[in-house]
CSV table of C-alpha atoms in Angstrom, one decimal:
chain,number,residue,atom,x,y,z
A,720,MET,CA,111.0,7.4,32.8
A,721,ALA,CA,107.7,8.8,33.3
A,722,ASN,CA,105.7,10.3,29.9
A,723,SER,CA,103.8,13.1,29.9
A,724,THR,CA,99.8,12.5,29.3
A,725,ASN,CA,98.7,15.6,29.1
A,726,THR,CA,98.2,17.6,25.7
A,727,ASN,CA,101.1,18.7,24.1
A,728,PRO,CA,102.1,22.7,24.8
A,729,ALA,CA,103.0,22.9,21.0
A,730,ASN,CA,99.2,22.6,20.1
A,731,VAL,CA,97.8,25.6,21.6
A,732,LEU,CA,97.3,27.4,18.2
A,733,ASN,CA,94.9,24.4,17.0
A,734,THR,CA,91.4,26.0,16.7
A,735,TYR,CA,88.2,24.4,18.3
A,736,ASN,CA,85.5,23.0,16.0
A,737,THR,CA,82.3,21.7,16.5
A,738,ASN,CA,81.9,19.6,13.6
A,739,ILE,CA,82.5,16.3,14.2
A,740,THR,CA,84.4,15.2,11.4
A,741,ASP,CA,86.9,18.1,12.0
A,742,SER,CA,87.1,17.4,15.8
A,743,ASP,CA,87.9,13.5,15.1
A,744,LYS,CA,90.7,14.9,12.4
A,745,LYS,CA,92.3,17.2,14.8
A,746,ARG,CA,92.4,14.5,17.3
A,747,ASN,CA,94.2,11.8,15.5
A,748,GLU,CA,96.6,14.9,14.5
A,749,ASP,CA,97.3,15.7,18.1
A,750,VAL,CA,98.0,12.1,18.6
A,751,GLU,CA,100.4,11.6,15.6
A,752,THR,CA,102.0,15.2,16.8
A,753,GLN,CA,102.7,14.0,20.5
A,754,GLN,CA,104.4,10.6,19.0
A,755,ASN,CA,106.3,12.7,16.7
A,756,ALA,CA,108.4,16.1,17.1
A,757,ALA,CA,105.9,18.5,17.7
A,758,SER,CA,106.3,22.0,16.9
A,759,ILE,CA,105.3,25.8,17.8
A,760,ILE,CA,103.9,28.0,15.5
A,761,VAL,CA,104.7,31.7,16.0
A,762,HIS,CA,101.7,34.2,15.8
A,763,ASP,CA,101.8,36.3,12.7
A,764,THR,CA,104.7,34.1,11.0
A,765,LYS,CA,105.3,31.8,8.9
A,766,LYS,CA,108.4,30.1,10.9
A,767,GLN,CA,108.1,26.8,12.9
A,768,VAL,CA,110.3,25.9,16.2
A,769,PRO,CA,110.5,22.7,16.2
A,770,THR,CA,110.5,21.2,19.6
A,771,SER,CA,110.9,17.6,20.7
A,772,LEU,CA,108.7,16.8,23.8
A,773,ASN,CA,108.6,13.5,24.4
A,774,ASP,CA,111.9,12.6,24.2
A,775,PHE,CA,112.9,14.2,27.3
A,776,SER,CA,111.5,13.0,30.1
A,777,ILE,CA,111.5,14.7,33.7
A,778,VAL,CA,111.7,12.5,36.6
A,779,LYS,CA,110.1,13.8,39.9
A,780,ASP,CA,112.6,13.8,42.8
A,781,ASN,CA,115.6,13.0,40.2
A,782,ALA,CA,117.4,15.7,41.8
A,783,LYS,CA,118.7,13.4,44.6
A,784,ASN,CA,120.8,11.9,42.2
A,785,LEU,CA,122.7,14.9,41.7
A,786,THR,CA,126.1,15.4,43.3
A,787,SER,CA,126.8,18.1,45.9
A,788,PHE,CA,128.6,20.1,42.6
A,789,GLN,CA,126.0,19.6,40.2
A,790,ARG,CA,123.5,20.8,42.8
A,791,LYS,CA,125.1,23.8,43.3
A,792,LYS,CA,125.5,24.6,40.2
A,793,ALA,CA,121.7,23.9,39.2
A,794,GLU,CA,120.9,26.3,42.1
A,795,TYR,CA,123.4,29.2,41.5
A,796,PHE,CA,122.2,29.4,38.0
A,797,PHE,CA,118.4,29.1,39.1
A,798,ASN,CA,119.3,32.0,41.9
A,799,VAL,CA,121.5,34.4,40.0
A,800,ASN,CA,119.7,34.2,36.4
A,801,LEU,CA,115.8,33.7,37.4
A,802,ASP,CA,115.1,33.9,41.3
A,803,ASN,CA,117.1,36.4,42.7
A,804,GLU,CA,114.5,37.4,45.7
A,805,ASN,CA,115.5,34.0,46.5
A,806,LYS,CA,111.7,32.8,46.9
A,807,LYS,CA,112.4,29.4,45.7
A,808,PHE,CA,110.3,29.6,42.6
A,809,VAL,CA,109.7,31.7,39.9
A,810,THR,CA,106.8,33.5,37.7
A,811,TRP,CA,106.4,33.1,34.2
A,812,ASN,CA,107.0,37.1,34.5
A,813,ASP,CA,110.4,36.4,36.1
A,814,VAL,CA,111.3,34.3,33.0
A,815,GLU,CA,110.1,36.8,30.6
A,816,HIS,CA,112.4,39.9,32.5
A,817,TYR,CA,115.6,37.3,32.3
A,818,LEU,CA,114.3,37.1,28.4
A,819,LEU,CA,114.0,40.6,27.8
A,820,PHE,CA,117.2,41.2,29.5
A,821,HIS,CA,119.0,39.2,27.0
A,822,VAL,CA,117.2,40.8,24.1
A,823,VAL,CA,118.3,44.4,24.9
A,824,ALA,CA,121.9,42.9,26.0
A,825,ALA,CA,122.4,41.6,22.4
A,826,GLY,CA,120.5,44.9,20.9
A,827,LYS,CA,117.9,42.9,19.5
A,828,LYS,CA,114.7,44.3,21.3
A,829,GLY,CA,112.1,44.9,18.2
A,830,ALA,CA,114.4,44.0,15.3
A,831,ASP,CA,112.7,41.9,12.8
A,832,ASN,CA,109.2,43.3,14.1
A,833,GLY,CA,109.9,41.1,17.4
A,834,GLU,CA,109.7,37.9,15.5
A,835,LEU,CA,113.6,36.6,17.3
A,836,GLU,CA,111.8,38.0,20.6
A,837,ALA,CA,108.8,36.4,20.2
A,838,ARG,CA,110.3,32.8,18.9
A,839,LEU,CA,112.3,33.2,22.0
A,840,SER,CA,109.7,33.6,24.3
A,841,GLN,CA,107.1,30.8,22.7
A,842,THR,CA,110.3,28.4,23.1
A,843,ALA,CA,110.6,28.8,26.3
A,844,ARG,CA,107.1,29.0,27.3
A,845,ALA,CA,107.3,25.3,25.5
A,846,LEU,CA,109.9,24.2,28.4
A,847,TRP,CA,107.7,25.6,31.0
A,848,GLU,CA,104.6,24.1,30.3
A,849,HIS,CA,106.7,20.7,29.5
A,850,ILE,CA,108.2,20.9,33.2
A,851,HIS,CA,104.9,21.5,34.3
A,852,ASP,CA,103.1,18.2,32.5
A,853,GLN,CA,106.3,16.1,33.9
A,854,VAL,CA,106.6,17.0,37.2
A,855,PRO,CA,103.6,19.1,38.1
A,856,LEU,CA,103.1,21.1,41.6
A,857,SER,CA,101.0,19.5,44.0
A,858,ASP,CA,97.7,22.2,43.5
A,859,GLY,CA,98.4,21.5,39.8
A,860,LYS,CA,98.8,25.6,38.9
A,861,ARG,CA,101.1,26.4,36.5
A,862,ASP,CA,101.5,30.2,37.6
A,863,ARG,CA,105.0,29.6,38.9
A,864,LEU,CA,108.1,27.2,38.7
A,865,SER,CA,109.8,25.8,42.1
A,866,LEU,CA,113.3,25.2,42.6
A,867,ASP,CA,112.2,21.7,43.3
A,868,GLN,CA,110.9,21.4,39.5
A,869,PHE,CA,114.0,23.0,38.5
A,870,LEU,CA,116.4,20.9,39.9
A,871,ASP,CA,114.6,17.9,38.8
A,872,THR,CA,114.8,18.9,35.4
A,873,TRP,CA,118.5,19.9,36.0
A,874,ALA,CA,119.2,16.1,36.8
A,875,SER,CA,117.1,14.6,34.1
A,876,LEU,CA,118.7,17.0,31.2
A,877,ILE,CA,122.3,15.5,32.6
A,878,ASP,CA,120.7,12.1,32.3
A,879,TYR,CA,119.5,12.7,29.1
A,880,ILE,CA,122.8,13.9,27.7
A,881,VAL,CA,124.7,10.8,29.1
A,882,LYS,CA,122.5,8.4,27.6
A,883,HIS,CA,122.2,10.4,24.3
A,884,GLY,CA,125.3,12.5,23.8
A,885,ALA,CA,123.0,15.6,23.1
A,886,LEU,CA,120.9,17.9,24.1
A,887,PRO,CA,116.9,17.2,24.0
A,888,GLY,CA,115.3,19.0,21.3
A,889,LEU,CA,113.4,21.4,23.2
A,890,ILE,CA,116.2,22.7,24.9
A,891,GLN,CA,118.4,22.4,21.6
A,892,ASN,CA,115.7,24.8,20.4
A,893,LEU,CA,116.5,27.4,23.0
A,894,VAL,CA,120.2,27.1,22.5
A,895,ASN,CA,120.3,28.0,18.9
A,896,LEU,CA,118.1,30.6,19.8
A,897,GLY,CA,120.2,31.9,22.1
A,898,PHE,CA,123.3,32.0,19.7
A,899,GLU,CA,121.2,33.6,17.1
A,900,LEU,CA,120.0,36.1,19.1
A,901,TYR,CA,123.9,37.2,20.2
A,902,SER,CA,124.6,36.8,16.4
A,903,THR,CA,126.4,39.9,15.0
A,904,THR,CA,125.0,38.7,11.2
A,905,ALA,CA,121.8,40.4,9.7
A,906,GLY,CA,119.2,37.8,8.2
A,907,HIS,CA,118.1,34.6,9.2
A,908,ASP,CA,119.6,33.2,6.1
A,909,LYS,CA,123.1,33.7,7.5
A,910,SER,CA,125.2,31.5,10.0
A,911,PRO,CA,125.4,33.2,13.7
A,912,THR,CA,128.7,34.1,14.3
A,913,ILE,CA,129.0,31.6,16.9
A,914,PRO,CA,128.2,28.1,15.8
A,915,ALA,CA,125.4,26.2,18.1
A,916,SER,CA,127.8,23.5,18.3
A,917,ALA,CA,130.5,25.4,20.5
A,918,PHE,CA,127.4,24.4,23.4
A,919,GLU,CA,127.9,21.3,23.4
A,920,GLN,CA,131.8,21.7,23.9
A,921,LEU,CA,131.2,23.9,26.4
A,922,PHE,CA,128.6,21.3,28.0
A,923,GLU,CA,131.2,18.8,28.2
A,924,LYS,CA,134.0,21.6,30.1
A,925,MET,CA,131.5,22.3,32.5
A,926,ASN,CA,131.3,18.8,33.5
A,927,LEU,CA,127.4,18.6,33.8
A,928,GLY,CA,127.2,14.8,34.6
C-alpha cells in the first residue's frame, strides 16, 4: 500500500524558527512523529486528540475492488450526508456545515466554550488532509474532496478493518468524538452514555467488508 511522504497534517502548529539548531531539532521531531502516532493540539486548550496517520494507507483506484453493494452504501453516505447538491465533490465548508448540524442536533453548540466543537473540526480536518496526502487530486489542490477520493478511502477503510479487525486511529478518533458529542453525561471525566465500542458492533452488522 502507498504511504504518504508529505508533511504530517498534525504538525501544523509548530512555529517557524530561524535558529539552525532549533530547526534541526524540529526536523528530527517531525520525523519521529511521522514514525509514531501523531497528535493534533487544539488551539487554546491543553487537550490533545491522538491520531494514527501512518497506519492507514489509502490506495488510489482501490474503489474498483468495492462490491456493487459496498459502492452503493459509500455513495449513499457521500450524497446524503455531504454532497446533497450532487456535485460529485464536497468543499471543506460542506464538511463544516455537516459537523455543525450534528453539534446543534446534539445540543452542544457553544458547550465548554466550543472546545468539543473545535476538537471535532480539527480531527475531521486531519482526515481531510490525510486523504489528500494519500490520493491527491490531479491539480494538487485541497479545496475540495471528490467522490473518487471518498470511494478510495472507503475501500481502503474496509481493507484496514478486514486486516486489523479494528478502525484506524484517525477514524476511531472521529468515532469517539461522535459518541462524546451525543453523550448525555456532563464533563469530560465521565463515560459517554453510549460506549464507543458499540460502533465496532454496528460496523459488523452493516457488513462493510
